[in-house]
PDB file of C-alpha atoms in Angstrom:
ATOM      1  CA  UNK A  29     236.608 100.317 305.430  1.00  0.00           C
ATOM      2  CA  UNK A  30     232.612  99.743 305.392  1.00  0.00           C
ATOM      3  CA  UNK A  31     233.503  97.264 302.521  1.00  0.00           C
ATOM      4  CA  UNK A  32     236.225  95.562 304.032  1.00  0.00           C
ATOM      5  CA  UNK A  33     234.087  94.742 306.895  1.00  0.00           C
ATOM      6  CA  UNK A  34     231.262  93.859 304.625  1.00  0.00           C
ATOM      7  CA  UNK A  35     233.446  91.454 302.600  1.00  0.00           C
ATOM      8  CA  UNK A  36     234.880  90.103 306.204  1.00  0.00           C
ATOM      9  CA  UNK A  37     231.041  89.799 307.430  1.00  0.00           C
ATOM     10  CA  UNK A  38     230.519  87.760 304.166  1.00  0.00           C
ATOM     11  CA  UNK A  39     233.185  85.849 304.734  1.00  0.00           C
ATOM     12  CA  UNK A  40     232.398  84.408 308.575  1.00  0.00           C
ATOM     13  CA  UNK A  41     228.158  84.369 307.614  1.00  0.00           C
ATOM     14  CA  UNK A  42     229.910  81.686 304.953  1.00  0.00           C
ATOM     15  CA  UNK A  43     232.107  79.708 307.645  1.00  0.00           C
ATOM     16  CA  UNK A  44     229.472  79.654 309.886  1.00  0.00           C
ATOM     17  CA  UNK A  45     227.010  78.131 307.143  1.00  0.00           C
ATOM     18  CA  UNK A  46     229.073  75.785 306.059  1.00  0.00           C
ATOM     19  CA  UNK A  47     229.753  74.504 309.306  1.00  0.00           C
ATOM     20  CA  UNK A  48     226.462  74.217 310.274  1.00  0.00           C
ATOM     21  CA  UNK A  49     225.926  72.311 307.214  1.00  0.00           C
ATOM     22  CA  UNK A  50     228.552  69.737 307.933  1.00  0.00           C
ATOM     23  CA  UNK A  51     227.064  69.728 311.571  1.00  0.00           C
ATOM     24  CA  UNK A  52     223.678  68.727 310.140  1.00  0.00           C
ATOM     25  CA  UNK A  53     225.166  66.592 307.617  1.00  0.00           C
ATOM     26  CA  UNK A  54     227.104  64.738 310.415  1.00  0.00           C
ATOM     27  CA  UNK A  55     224.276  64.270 312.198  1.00  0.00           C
ATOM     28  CA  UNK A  56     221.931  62.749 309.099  1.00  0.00           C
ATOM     29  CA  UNK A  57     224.874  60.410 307.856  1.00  0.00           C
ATOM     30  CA  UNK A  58     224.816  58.758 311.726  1.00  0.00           C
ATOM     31  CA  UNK A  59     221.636  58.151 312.306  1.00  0.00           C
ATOM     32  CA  UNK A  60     221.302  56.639 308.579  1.00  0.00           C
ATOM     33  CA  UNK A  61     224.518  53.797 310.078  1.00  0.00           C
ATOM     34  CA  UNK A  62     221.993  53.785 312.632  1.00  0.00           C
ATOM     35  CA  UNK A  63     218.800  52.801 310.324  1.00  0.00           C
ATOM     36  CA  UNK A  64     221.384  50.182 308.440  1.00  0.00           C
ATOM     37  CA  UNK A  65     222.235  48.752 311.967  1.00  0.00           C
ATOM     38  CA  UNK A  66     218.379  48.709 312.587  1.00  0.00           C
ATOM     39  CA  UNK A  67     217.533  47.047 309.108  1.00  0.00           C
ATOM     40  CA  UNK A  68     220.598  44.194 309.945  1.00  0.00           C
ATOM     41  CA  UNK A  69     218.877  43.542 312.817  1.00  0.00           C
ATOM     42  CA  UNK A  70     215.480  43.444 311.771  1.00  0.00           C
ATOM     43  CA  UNK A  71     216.648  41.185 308.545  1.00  0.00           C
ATOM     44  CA  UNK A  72     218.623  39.011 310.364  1.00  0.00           C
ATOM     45  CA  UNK A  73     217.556  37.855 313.317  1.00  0.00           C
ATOM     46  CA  UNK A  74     214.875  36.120 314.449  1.00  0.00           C
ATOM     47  CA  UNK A  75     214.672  37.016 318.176  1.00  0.00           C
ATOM     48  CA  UNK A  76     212.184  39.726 318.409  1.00  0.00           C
ATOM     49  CA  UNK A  77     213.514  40.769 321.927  1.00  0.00           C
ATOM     50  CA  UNK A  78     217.043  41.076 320.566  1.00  0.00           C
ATOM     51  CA  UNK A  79     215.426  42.970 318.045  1.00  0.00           C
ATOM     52  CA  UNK A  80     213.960  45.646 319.552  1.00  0.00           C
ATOM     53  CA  UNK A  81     216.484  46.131 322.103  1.00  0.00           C
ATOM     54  CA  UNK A  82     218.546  46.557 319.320  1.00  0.00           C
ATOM     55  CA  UNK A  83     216.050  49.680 318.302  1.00  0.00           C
ATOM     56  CA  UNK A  84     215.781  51.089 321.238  1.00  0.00           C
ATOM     57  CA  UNK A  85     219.594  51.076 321.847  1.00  0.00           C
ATOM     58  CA  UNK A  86     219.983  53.180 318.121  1.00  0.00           C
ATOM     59  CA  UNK A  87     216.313  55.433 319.227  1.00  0.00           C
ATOM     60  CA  UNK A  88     218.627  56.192 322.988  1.00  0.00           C
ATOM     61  CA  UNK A  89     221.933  56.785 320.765  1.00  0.00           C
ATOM     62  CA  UNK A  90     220.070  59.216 317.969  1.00  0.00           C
ATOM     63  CA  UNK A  91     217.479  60.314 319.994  1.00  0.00           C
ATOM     64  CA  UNK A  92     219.264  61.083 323.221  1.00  0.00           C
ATOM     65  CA  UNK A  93     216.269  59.697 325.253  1.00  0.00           C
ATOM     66  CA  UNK A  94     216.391  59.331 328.695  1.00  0.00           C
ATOM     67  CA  UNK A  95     213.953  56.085 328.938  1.00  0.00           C
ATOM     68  CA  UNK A  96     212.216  54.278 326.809  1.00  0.00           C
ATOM     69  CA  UNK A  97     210.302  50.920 325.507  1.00  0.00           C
ATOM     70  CA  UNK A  98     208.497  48.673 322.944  1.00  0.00           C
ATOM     71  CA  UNK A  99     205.416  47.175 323.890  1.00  0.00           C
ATOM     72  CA  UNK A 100     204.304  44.236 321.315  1.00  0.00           C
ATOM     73  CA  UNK A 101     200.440  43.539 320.579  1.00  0.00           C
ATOM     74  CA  UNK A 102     199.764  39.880 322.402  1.00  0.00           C
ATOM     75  CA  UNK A 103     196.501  39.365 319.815  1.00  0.00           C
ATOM     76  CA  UNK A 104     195.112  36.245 322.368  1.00  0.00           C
ATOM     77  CA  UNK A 105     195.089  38.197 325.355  1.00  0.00           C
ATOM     78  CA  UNK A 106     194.271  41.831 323.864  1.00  0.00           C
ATOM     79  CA  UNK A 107     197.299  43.006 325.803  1.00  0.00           C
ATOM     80  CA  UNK A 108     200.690  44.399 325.267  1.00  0.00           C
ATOM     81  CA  UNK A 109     203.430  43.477 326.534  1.00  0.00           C
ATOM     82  CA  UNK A 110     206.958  45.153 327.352  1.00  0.00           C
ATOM     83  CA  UNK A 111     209.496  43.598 324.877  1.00  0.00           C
ATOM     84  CA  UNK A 112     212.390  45.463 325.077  1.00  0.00           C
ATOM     85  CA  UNK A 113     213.029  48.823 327.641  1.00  0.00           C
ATOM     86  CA  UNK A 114     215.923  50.537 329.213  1.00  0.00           C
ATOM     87  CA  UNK A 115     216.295  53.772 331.626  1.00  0.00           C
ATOM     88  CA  UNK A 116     213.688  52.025 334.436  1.00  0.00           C
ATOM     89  CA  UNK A 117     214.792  51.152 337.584  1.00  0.00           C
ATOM     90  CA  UNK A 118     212.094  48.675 337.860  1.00  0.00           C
ATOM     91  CA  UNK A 119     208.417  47.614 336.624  1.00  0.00           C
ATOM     92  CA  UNK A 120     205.892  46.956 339.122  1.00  0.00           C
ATOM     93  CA  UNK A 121     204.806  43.246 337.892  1.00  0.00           C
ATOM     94  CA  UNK A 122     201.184  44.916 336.949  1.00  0.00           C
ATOM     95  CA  UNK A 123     203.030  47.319 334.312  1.00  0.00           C
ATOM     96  CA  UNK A 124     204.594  43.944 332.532  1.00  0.00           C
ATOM     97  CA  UNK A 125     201.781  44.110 330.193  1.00  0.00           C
ATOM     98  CA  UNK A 126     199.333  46.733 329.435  1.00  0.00           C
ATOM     99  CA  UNK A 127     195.181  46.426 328.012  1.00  0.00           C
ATOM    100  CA  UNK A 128     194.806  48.071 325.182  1.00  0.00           C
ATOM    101  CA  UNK A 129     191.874  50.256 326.119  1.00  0.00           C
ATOM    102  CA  UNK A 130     193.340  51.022 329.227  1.00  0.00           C
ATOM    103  CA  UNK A 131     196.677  52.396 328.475  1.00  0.00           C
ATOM    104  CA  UNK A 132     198.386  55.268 326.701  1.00  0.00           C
ATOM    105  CA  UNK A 133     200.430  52.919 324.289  1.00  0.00           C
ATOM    106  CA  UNK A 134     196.764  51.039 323.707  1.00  0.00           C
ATOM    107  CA  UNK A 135     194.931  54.356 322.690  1.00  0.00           C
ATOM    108  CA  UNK A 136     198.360  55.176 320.494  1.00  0.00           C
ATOM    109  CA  UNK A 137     198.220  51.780 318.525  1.00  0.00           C
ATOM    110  CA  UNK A 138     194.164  51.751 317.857  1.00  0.00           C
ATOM    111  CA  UNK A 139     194.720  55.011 316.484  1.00  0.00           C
ATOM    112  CA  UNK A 140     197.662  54.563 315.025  1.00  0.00           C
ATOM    113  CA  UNK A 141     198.821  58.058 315.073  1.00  0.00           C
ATOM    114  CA  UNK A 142     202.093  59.048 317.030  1.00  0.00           C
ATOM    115  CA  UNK A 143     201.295  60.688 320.655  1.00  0.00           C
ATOM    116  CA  UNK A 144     204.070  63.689 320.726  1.00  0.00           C
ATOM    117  CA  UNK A 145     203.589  65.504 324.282  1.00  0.00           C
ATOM    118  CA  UNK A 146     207.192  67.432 324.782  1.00  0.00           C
ATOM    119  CA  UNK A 147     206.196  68.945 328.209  1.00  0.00           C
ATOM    120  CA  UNK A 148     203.632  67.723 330.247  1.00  0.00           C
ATOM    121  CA  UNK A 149     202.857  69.752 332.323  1.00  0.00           C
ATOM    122  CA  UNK A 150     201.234  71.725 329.666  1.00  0.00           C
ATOM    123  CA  UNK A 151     199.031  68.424 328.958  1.00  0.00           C
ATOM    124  CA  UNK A 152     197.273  66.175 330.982  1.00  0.00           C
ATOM    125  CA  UNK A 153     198.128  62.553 329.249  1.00  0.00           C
ATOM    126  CA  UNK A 154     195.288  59.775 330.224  1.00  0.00           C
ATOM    127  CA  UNK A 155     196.047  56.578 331.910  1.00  0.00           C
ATOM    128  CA  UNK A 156     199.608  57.282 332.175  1.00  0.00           C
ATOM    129  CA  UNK A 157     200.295  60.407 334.217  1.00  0.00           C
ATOM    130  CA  UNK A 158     200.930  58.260 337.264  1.00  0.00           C
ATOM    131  CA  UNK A 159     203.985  56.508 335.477  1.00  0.00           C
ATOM    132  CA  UNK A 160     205.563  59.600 334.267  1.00  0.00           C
ATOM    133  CA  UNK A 161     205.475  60.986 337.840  1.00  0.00           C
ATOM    134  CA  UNK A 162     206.644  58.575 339.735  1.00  0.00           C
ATOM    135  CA  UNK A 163     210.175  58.174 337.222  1.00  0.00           C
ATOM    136  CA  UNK A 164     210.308  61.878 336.443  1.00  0.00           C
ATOM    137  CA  UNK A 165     209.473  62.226 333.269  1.00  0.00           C
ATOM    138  CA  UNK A 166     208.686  65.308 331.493  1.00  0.00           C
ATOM    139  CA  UNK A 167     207.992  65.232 328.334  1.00  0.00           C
ATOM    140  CA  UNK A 168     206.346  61.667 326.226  1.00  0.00           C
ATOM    141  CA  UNK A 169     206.508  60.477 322.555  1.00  0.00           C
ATOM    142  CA  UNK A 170     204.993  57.318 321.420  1.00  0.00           C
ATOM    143  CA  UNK A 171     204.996  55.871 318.220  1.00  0.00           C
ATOM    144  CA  UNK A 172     202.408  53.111 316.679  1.00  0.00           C
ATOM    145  CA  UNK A 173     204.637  50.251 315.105  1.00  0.00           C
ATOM    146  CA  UNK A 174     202.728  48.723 311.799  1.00  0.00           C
ATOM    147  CA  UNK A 175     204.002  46.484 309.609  1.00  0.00           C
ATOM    148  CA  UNK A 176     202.338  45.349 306.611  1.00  0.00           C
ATOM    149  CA  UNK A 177     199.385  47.839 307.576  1.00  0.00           C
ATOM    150  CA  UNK A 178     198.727  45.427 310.714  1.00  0.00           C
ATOM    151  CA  UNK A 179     199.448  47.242 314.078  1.00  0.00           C
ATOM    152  CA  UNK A 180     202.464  45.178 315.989  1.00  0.00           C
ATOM    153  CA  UNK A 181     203.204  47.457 318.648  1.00  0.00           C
ATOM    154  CA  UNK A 182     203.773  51.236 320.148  1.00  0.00           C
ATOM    155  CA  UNK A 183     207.427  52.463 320.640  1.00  0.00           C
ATOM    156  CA  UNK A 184     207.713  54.745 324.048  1.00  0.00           C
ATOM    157  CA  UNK A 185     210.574  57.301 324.085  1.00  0.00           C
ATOM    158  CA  UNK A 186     210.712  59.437 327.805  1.00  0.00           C
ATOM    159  CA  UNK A 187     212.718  62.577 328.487  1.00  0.00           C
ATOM    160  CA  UNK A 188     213.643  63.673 332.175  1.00  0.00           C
ATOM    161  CA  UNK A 189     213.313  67.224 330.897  1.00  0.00           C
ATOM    162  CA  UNK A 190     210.904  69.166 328.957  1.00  0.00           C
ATOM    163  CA  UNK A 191     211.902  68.647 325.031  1.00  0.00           C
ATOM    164  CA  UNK A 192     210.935  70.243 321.771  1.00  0.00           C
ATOM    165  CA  UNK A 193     212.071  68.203 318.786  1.00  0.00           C
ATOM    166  CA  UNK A 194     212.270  69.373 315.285  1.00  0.00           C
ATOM    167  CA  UNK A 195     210.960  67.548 312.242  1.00  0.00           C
ATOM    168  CA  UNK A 196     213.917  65.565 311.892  1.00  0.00           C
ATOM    169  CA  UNK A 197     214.090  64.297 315.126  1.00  0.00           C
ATOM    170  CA  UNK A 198     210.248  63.135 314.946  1.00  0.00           C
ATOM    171  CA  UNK A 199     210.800  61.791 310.920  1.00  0.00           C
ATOM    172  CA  UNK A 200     214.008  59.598 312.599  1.00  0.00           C
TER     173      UNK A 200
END
C-alpha cells in the first residue's frame, strides 16, 4: 500500500509540474506575440504617440498594470513630456510635462537605472508621493528608455495595490 501511494504521489507531483510548466510556458509565448507586436510598431510607424500607446497597451495586457505612462525627453526645454498614458482620470495641465531635476521620472532617466518600489508605504518616493496619493496608487515601477545609449524617455507602470513581481515580470 505505502508504494502504491508513493507511485500515486509520483504520479500527481508529475501532473502538477507539468502543468505548471505549460502555465509558465503559456505565459512566456504571449508576452513574446506581445514583444513582436511591440517591434511592428516600433519598425513601422513613424508616429511616436501611436507608438508608445501601442507599448503601453502590450506593458497593461502583460503586465496587468493598473495605470501607467511614457514620458519623452523634450532636449530644448529640459523637460519631459507625457506621450502616451492610460488608467488617469485626468492630468492637472502642470503634470503635462515634468523638469527633469524635479521629478521622479527625471531622477529615473539621469540615472538610468529602473526605480522598482512595489509598496509604498514601506518607501517614501521623492517628488512624486503627492501623485500616487491622490490616484491611489500603491506600489511604482519606472523604467529609463535608451536607445542607442542616449536616454529618450522613462516608462511609468502604477498598481492600485501593493505588488511584488518576480524576475520575469521586471526582465518583460
Amino acid at each position: 500500500e505505502y508504494r502504491l501511494l508513493d507511485a500515486v504521489g509520483n504520479v500527481v507531483a508529475g501532473v502538477l509540474n507539468q502543468a505548471m510548466t505549460f502555465e509558465r510556458t503559456e505565459l512566456r509565448l504571449k508576452r513574446l506575440e506581445s514583444l513582436h507586436v511591440i517591434d511592428q510598431a516600433i519598425s513601422g510607424l513613424f508616429n511616436l504617440d501611436l507608438t508608445n500607446r501601442i507599448i503601453l497597451d502590450q506593458a497593461k495586457q502583460q503586465l496587468g498594470a493598473d495605470a501607467g505612462d511614457i514620458l519623452i525627453l523634450n532636449m530644448a526645454t529640459n523637460m519631459m513630456e507625457y506621450s502616451a498614458v492610460f488608467g488617469f482620470d485626468h492630468l492637472d495641465v502642470e503634470e503635462k510635462r515634468v523638469h527633469l531635476s524635479r521629478s521622479m521620472a527625471g531622477q529615473i532617466l539621469l540615472n538610468r537605472e529602473p526605480c522598482v518600489v512595489s509598496d509604498i508605504s514601506k518607501h517614501e518616493l521623492p517628488f512624486i508621493m503627492k501623485h500616487l496619493q491622490r490616484h491611489s496608487f500603491h506600489a511604482y515601477f519606472g523604467f529609463p528608455l535608451i536607445a542607442k545609449g542616449e536616454p529618450k524617455g522613462v516608462m511609468e507602470i502604477y498598481m492600485q495595490t501593493p505588488f511584488q513581481p518576480d524576475t520575469e515580470w521586471l526582465n518583460f
